[in-house]
């Protein structure tokens, strides 16, 4: 499934043709994707100007002049294609063919800019939903999401507080969208490697433990609150920031179905230091370890047992 950098790359590709333009005509060529379309889906889109195109975690959010917001999720195989006149954006150097079966072109937005924005989704795990802006915070798909990892509020202190009492592994905690929004398997593996932290490490070790009050005997109710960030938390947050910014700059990672809206593949997969490098020599300077893979919470984890502690 596309992760935060991939969705941000798609947002930036759609922004020039959608933002400030009006949806002259909208087509939903089937009744559903992962979920059924709302009965008034088309009616609430047509004639509306897209005043802004944002992102929340792995969701695209198109603000409409009506006060509605169009929420879009790419699912497993969803992608957008931009057609301007008779021309489509040409694929770049790292291109491999998209799905060419136009039977999977399920949603089309005809914009006043002259562009057509086409959503193609062979597996139909993607979805779209229109939500009133004032109800956005109560929307079940969004209300439980944690902070944006590139937002100002996400820092070592916040991550430490979120993990202070968790009994799960560090990797499982980072994949929990309630702890931090938008991270997925690829970037969690990369961030843990760069911070030299084991994916098996307990998440609670990112925070200091509670200790006895000064001058007071220790007891079950005589402790100060823990949760202060450890050096591990600071290293990890720095690594998360670095790997996400690098991936966005490179256009995201292109594994299996993900494409940019231009048809180009992202370049970041060429910068993986650990993900999908099982059996290769660790890239940490001075480390003689070998990258290993194991299954964790149903997902493949790649790590170096020698330098990630």
Short mmCIF file of C-alpha atoms in Angstrom, two decimals:
data_model
loop_
_atom_site.label_atom_id
_atom_site.label_comp_id
_atom_site.label_asym_id
_atom_site.label_seq_id
_atom_site.Cartn_x
_atom_site.Cartn_y
_atom_site.Cartn_z
CA UNK A 1 0.00 0.00 0.00
CA UNK A 2 1.38 3.47 -0.82
CA UNK A 3 2.78 5.20 2.25
CA UNK A 4 3.02 8.86 3.16
CA UNK A 5 5.74 9.84 0.64
CA UNK A 6 3.88 8.15 -2.23
CA UNK A 7 0.60 9.88 -1.34
CA UNK A 8 2.38 13.22 -0.95
CA UNK A 9 3.99 12.71 -4.37
CA UNK A 10 0.55 12.07 -5.91
CA UNK A 11 -0.85 15.17 -4.18
CA UNK A 12 1.88 17.34 -5.64
CA UNK A 13 1.24 15.86 -9.09
CA UNK A 14 -2.50 16.56 -8.94
CA UNK A 15 -2.26 20.00 -7.36
CA UNK A 16 -1.48 22.01 -10.53
CA UNK A 17 -4.47 20.63 -12.46
CA UNK A 18 -7.02 20.41 -9.64
CA UNK A 19 -6.38 23.25 -7.20
CA UNK A 20 -8.26 26.39 -8.26
CA UNK A 21 -10.09 24.49 -11.00
CA UNK A 22 -13.77 23.51 -11.12
CA UNK A 23 -15.07 19.97 -11.51
CA UNK A 24 -17.21 20.55 -14.61
CA UNK A 25 -18.27 16.92 -14.84
CA UNK A 26 -17.63 13.85 -12.70
CA UNK A 27 -18.06 10.20 -13.61
CA UNK A 28 -18.36 7.19 -11.32
CA UNK A 29 -18.33 4.28 -13.74
CA UNK A 30 -19.39 1.70 -11.17
CA UNK A 31 -21.44 1.76 -7.98
CA UNK A 32 -18.58 1.09 -5.64
CA UNK A 33 -14.86 0.74 -5.04
CA UNK A 34 -13.94 -0.74 -1.67
CA UNK A 35 -17.12 0.88 -0.33
CA UNK A 36 -20.25 2.01 -2.22
CA UNK A 37 -20.26 5.58 -3.50
CA UNK A 38 -22.67 7.89 -1.71
CA UNK A 39 -25.96 8.38 -3.56
CA UNK A 40 -25.28 12.09 -4.01
CA UNK A 41 -21.55 11.61 -4.77
CA UNK A 42 -21.68 13.09 -8.29
CA UNK A 43 -24.15 15.85 -7.41
CA UNK A 44 -21.92 17.15 -4.60
CA UNK A 45 -18.88 17.28 -6.90
CA UNK A 46 -20.11 18.78 -10.15
CA UNK A 47 -19.80 22.55 -10.39
CA UNK A 48 -17.55 22.74 -7.33
CA UNK A 49 -14.18 24.48 -7.35
CA UNK A 50 -11.30 22.70 -5.64
CA UNK A 51 -10.00 25.37 -3.28
CA UNK A 52 -7.17 23.27 -1.86
CA UNK A 53 -5.63 19.83 -2.16
CA UNK A 54 -4.12 18.45 1.03
CA UNK A 55 -3.06 15.22 2.65
CA UNK A 56 -3.76 13.62 6.02
CA UNK A 57 -1.73 10.47 6.68
CA UNK A 58 -2.37 8.30 3.58
CA UNK A 59 -5.50 10.21 2.52
CA UNK A 60 -5.84 12.91 -0.13
CA UNK A 61 -8.26 15.69 0.85
CA UNK A 62 -9.74 18.00 -1.78
CA UNK A 63 -11.46 21.05 -0.25
CA UNK A 64 -14.49 22.15 -2.26
CA UNK A 65 -16.02 25.62 -2.41
CA UNK A 66 -19.29 24.18 -1.04
CA UNK A 67 -17.67 23.40 2.30
CA UNK A 68 -17.42 19.70 1.51
CA UNK A 69 -14.18 17.72 1.42
CA UNK A 70 -13.52 14.89 -1.03
CA UNK A 71 -11.53 12.20 0.78
CA UNK A 72 -9.58 9.82 -1.48
CA UNK A 73 -7.55 6.72 -0.62
CA UNK A 74 -5.40 4.87 -3.16
CA UNK A 75 -5.81 1.44 -1.59
CA UNK A 76 -3.47 -1.28 -2.84
CA UNK A 77 -3.37 -0.56 -6.55
CA UNK A 78 -5.09 2.77 -7.12
CA UNK A 79 -3.37 5.45 -9.19
CA UNK A 80 -4.26 8.73 -10.87
CA UNK A 81 -3.59 9.62 -14.48
CA UNK A 82 -3.72 13.20 -15.75
CA UNK A 83 -4.86 13.78 -19.34
CA UNK A 84 -4.55 17.26 -20.82
CA UNK A 85 -6.15 17.61 -24.23
CA UNK A 86 -5.03 14.71 -26.38
CA UNK A 87 -1.81 14.24 -24.44
CA UNK A 88 -1.00 12.34 -21.29
CA UNK A 89 2.01 13.08 -19.17
CA UNK A 90 4.86 11.03 -20.54
CA UNK A 91 6.56 8.42 -18.38
CA UNK A 92 10.13 8.97 -17.33
CA UNK A 93 13.30 7.00 -17.19
CA UNK A 94 12.17 4.54 -14.49
CA UNK A 95 8.83 3.79 -16.14
CA UNK A 96 7.26 0.40 -16.46
CA UNK A 97 3.77 0.08 -17.97
CA UNK A 98 0.75 0.99 -15.91
CA UNK A 99 -2.36 -1.09 -16.03
CA UNK A 100 -3.55 -0.40 -19.57
CA UNK A 101 -7.02 -1.88 -19.11
CA UNK A 102 -9.31 1.15 -19.24
CA UNK A 103 -12.05 -1.02 -17.74
CA UNK A 104 -10.37 -0.15 -14.43
CA UNK A 105 -10.76 3.61 -14.97
CA UNK A 106 -13.46 3.88 -12.32
CA UNK A 107 -13.67 7.62 -11.56
CA UNK A 108 -13.02 10.60 -13.83
CA UNK A 109 -12.98 14.29 -12.92
CA UNK A 110 -13.29 16.65 -15.92
CA UNK A 111 -11.74 19.92 -14.76
CA UNK A 112 -12.36 23.45 -16.04
CA UNK A 113 -8.60 23.65 -16.62
CA UNK A 114 -9.16 21.26 -19.53
CA UNK A 115 -7.51 18.35 -17.74
CA UNK A 116 -9.15 15.04 -16.97
CA UNK A 117 -8.09 13.33 -13.75
CA UNK A 118 -8.64 9.58 -13.96
CA UNK A 119 -8.59 7.15 -11.04
CA UNK A 120 -7.66 3.60 -12.08
CA UNK A 121 -7.86 0.79 -9.53
CA UNK A 122 -7.72 -2.85 -10.70
CA UNK A 123 -8.13 -4.34 -7.22
CA UNK A 124 -10.71 -1.78 -6.06
CA UNK A 125 -9.31 -1.40 -2.54
CA UNK A 126 -9.27 2.36 -2.93
CA UNK A 127 -12.22 4.51 -1.94
CA UNK A 128 -13.68 8.02 -2.08
CA UNK A 129 -16.06 9.76 0.27
CA UNK A 130 -17.47 13.27 0.55
CA UNK A 131 -17.50 14.72 4.06
CA UNK A 132 -18.70 18.11 5.29
CA UNK A 133 -15.69 20.14 6.43
CA UNK A 134 -17.27 20.83 9.85
CA UNK A 135 -17.68 17.07 10.40
CA UNK A 136 -14.16 16.13 9.35
CA UNK A 137 -12.77 15.77 12.89
CA UNK A 138 -15.58 13.34 13.75
CA UNK A 139 -15.11 11.25 10.61
CA UNK A 140 -14.29 7.68 11.76
CA UNK A 141 -11.67 7.25 9.02
CA UNK A 142 -9.72 10.23 10.37
CA UNK A 143 -10.63 10.77 14.01
CA UNK A 144 -8.30 8.13 15.45
CA UNK A 145 -5.20 9.15 13.51
CA UNK A 146 -2.07 10.20 15.36
CA UNK A 147 0.14 13.20 14.54
CA UNK A 148 1.70 13.79 11.15
CA UNK A 149 5.34 12.65 11.31
CA UNK A 150 6.47 15.78 9.47
CA UNK A 151 4.22 18.12 11.44
CA UNK A 152 5.51 20.58 14.02
CA UNK A 153 3.90 18.76 16.94
CA UNK A 154 5.62 15.44 16.26
CA UNK A 155 8.84 15.29 18.24
CA UNK A 156 10.71 12.95 20.58
CA UNK A 157 8.64 14.03 23.59
CA UNK A 158 5.34 13.27 21.85
CA UNK A 159 6.56 9.90 20.58
CA UNK A 160 7.88 8.97 24.02
CA UNK A 161 4.54 9.82 25.66
CA UNK A 162 2.65 7.73 23.10
CA UNK A 163 4.90 4.72 23.66
CA UNK A 164 5.50 5.02 27.41
CA UNK A 165 3.09 2.29 28.47
CA UNK A 166 3.04 0.13 25.38
CA UNK A 167 3.92 -3.55 25.66
CA UNK A 168 4.29 -4.00 21.90
CA UNK A 169 7.45 -4.00 19.80
CA UNK A 170 8.83 -0.73 18.55
CA UNK A 171 8.00 -1.62 14.96
CA UNK A 172 4.39 -2.50 15.82
CA UNK A 173 4.01 0.82 17.65
CA UNK A 174 5.29 2.82 14.67
CA UNK A 175 2.89 1.03 12.32
CA UNK A 176 -0.01 1.90 14.63
CA UNK A 177 -1.69 4.86 12.89
CA UNK A 178 -2.89 6.10 16.28
CA UNK A 179 0.72 6.63 17.39
CA UNK A 180 1.92 8.33 14.20
CA UNK A 181 -0.02 8.70 10.97
CA UNK A 182 1.17 7.70 7.52
CA UNK A 183 4.10 5.43 8.27
CA UNK A 184 4.14 1.98 6.70
CA UNK A 185 6.37 -1.05 6.55
CA UNK A 186 9.03 0.33 4.20
CA UNK A 187 9.75 3.58 6.00
CA UNK A 188 9.53 2.07 9.48
CA UNK A 189 12.19 -0.50 8.51
CA UNK A 190 14.37 2.27 7.06
CA UNK A 191 13.95 4.63 10.03
CA UNK A 192 14.71 1.91 12.58
CA UNK A 193 17.85 0.97 10.66
CA UNK A 194 19.06 4.56 10.43
CA UNK A 195 18.50 5.07 14.15
CA UNK A 196 20.18 1.70 14.90
CA UNK A 197 17.20 0.48 16.91
CA UNK A 198 15.97 -3.09 16.81
CA UNK A 199 12.43 -3.64 15.47
CA UNK A 200 12.05 -6.13 18.35
CA UNK A 201 12.86 -3.52 21.01
CA UNK A 202 9.97 -2.72 23.35
CA UNK A 203 8.26 0.53 22.37
CA UNK A 204 8.21 1.62 26.01
CA UNK A 205 12.02 1.99 25.96
CA UNK A 206 11.57 5.28 24.09
CA UNK A 207 10.45 6.82 27.37
CA UNK A 208 12.08 7.05 30.76
CA UNK A 209 10.55 4.91 33.48
CA UNK A 210 8.70 6.34 36.44
CA UNK A 211 10.89 6.70 39.52
CA UNK A 212 10.40 7.38 43.25
CA UNK A 213 9.79 10.93 44.41
CA UNK A 214 12.78 12.58 46.01
CA UNK A 215 12.75 11.96 49.75
CA UNK A 216 9.74 9.65 49.56
CA UNK A 217 9.88 5.89 49.90
CA UNK A 218 9.06 4.07 46.71
CA UNK A 219 5.66 2.44 46.53
CA UNK A 220 2.86 1.71 44.11
CA UNK A 221 1.50 5.26 44.37
CA UNK A 222 4.75 7.06 45.19
CA UNK A 223 6.27 7.50 41.74
CA UNK A 224 6.65 10.40 39.39
CA UNK A 225 5.28 10.10 35.87
CA UNK A 226 7.71 8.69 33.34
CA UNK A 227 7.45 9.36 29.66
CA UNK A 228 10.40 11.69 29.11
CA UNK A 229 12.11 10.95 25.80
CA UNK A 230 15.24 8.86 25.85
CA UNK A 231 18.10 9.29 23.42
CA UNK A 232 16.55 6.41 21.45
CA UNK A 233 13.41 8.49 20.88
CA UNK A 234 15.40 11.49 19.69
CA UNK A 235 17.44 9.39 17.25
CA UNK A 236 14.32 7.71 15.92
CA UNK A 237 12.41 10.94 15.31
CA UNK A 238 15.41 12.41 13.50
CA UNK A 239 15.59 9.27 11.34
CA UNK A 240 11.86 9.37 10.55
CA UNK A 241 12.14 13.00 9.46
CA UNK A 242 15.20 12.28 7.32
CA UNK A 243 13.87 9.20 5.56
CA UNK A 244 10.46 10.72 4.78
CA UNK A 245 11.92 13.97 3.46
CA UNK A 246 14.41 12.06 1.33
CA UNK A 247 11.67 9.80 -0.06
CA UNK A 248 9.38 12.74 -0.90
CA UNK A 249 12.23 14.54 -2.64
CA UNK A 250 12.92 11.36 -4.65
CA UNK A 251 9.28 10.93 -5.61
CA UNK A 252 8.46 8.07 -3.28
CA UNK A 253 9.19 4.38 -3.58
CA UNK A 254 7.81 2.40 -6.49
CA UNK A 255 7.06 -1.12 -5.39
CA UNK A 256 4.58 -3.08 -7.47
CA UNK A 257 1.69 -0.75 -8.33
CA UNK A 258 2.70 2.72 -7.21
CA UNK A 259 3.28 5.39 -9.86
CA UNK A 260 3.53 9.13 -9.77
CA UNK A 261 0.74 10.93 -11.64
CA UNK A 262 3.17 11.49 -14.52
CA UNK A 263 3.65 7.74 -14.86
CA UNK A 264 7.19 7.88 -13.52
CA UNK A 265 8.36 5.55 -10.82
CA UNK A 266 9.78 7.02 -7.66
CA UNK A 267 13.51 6.94 -7.17
CA UNK A 268 13.72 6.26 -3.45
CA UNK A 269 13.77 2.48 -3.82
CA UNK A 270 17.34 2.95 -5.07
CA UNK A 271 18.22 4.49 -1.70
CA UNK A 272 16.94 1.66 0.50
CA UNK A 273 19.57 0.83 3.08
CA UNK A 274 17.87 -2.22 4.54
CA UNK A 275 14.41 -2.83 3.06
CA UNK A 276 14.35 -5.76 0.61
CA UNK A 277 18.13 -6.27 1.01
CA UNK A 278 18.07 -9.64 2.74
CA UNK A 279 21.46 -11.34 2.63
CA UNK A 280 23.36 -8.19 1.69
CA UNK A 281 26.13 -6.59 3.73
CA UNK A 282 24.98 -3.96 6.22
CA UNK A 283 25.61 -0.43 4.93
CA UNK A 284 26.47 1.01 8.34
CA UNK A 285 30.10 2.13 8.31
CA UNK A 286 32.28 -0.36 10.19
CA UNK A 287 29.52 -2.94 10.62
CA UNK A 288 30.21 -6.47 9.40
CA UNK A 289 26.60 -7.59 9.79
CA UNK A 290 24.29 -9.07 7.17
CA UNK A 291 20.76 -7.83 6.57
CA UNK A 292 18.19 -10.37 7.75
CA UNK A 293 14.46 -10.70 7.23
CA UNK A 294 11.84 -12.09 9.58
CA UNK A 295 8.07 -11.93 9.78
CA UNK A 296 6.69 -9.57 12.41
CA UNK A 297 2.97 -8.90 12.86
CA UNK A 298 2.38 -10.47 9.48
CA UNK A 299 4.83 -8.17 7.67
CA UNK A 300 8.40 -8.68 6.48
CA UNK A 301 10.92 -6.90 8.67
CA UNK A 302 14.42 -6.18 7.34
CA UNK A 303 17.17 -5.33 9.82
CA UNK A 304 20.80 -5.79 10.80
CA UNK A 305 20.96 -7.81 14.04
CA UNK A 306 24.53 -6.66 14.61
CA UNK A 307 24.09 -2.87 14.71
CA UNK A 308 20.38 -2.49 15.53
CA UNK A 309 19.96 -2.95 19.28
#
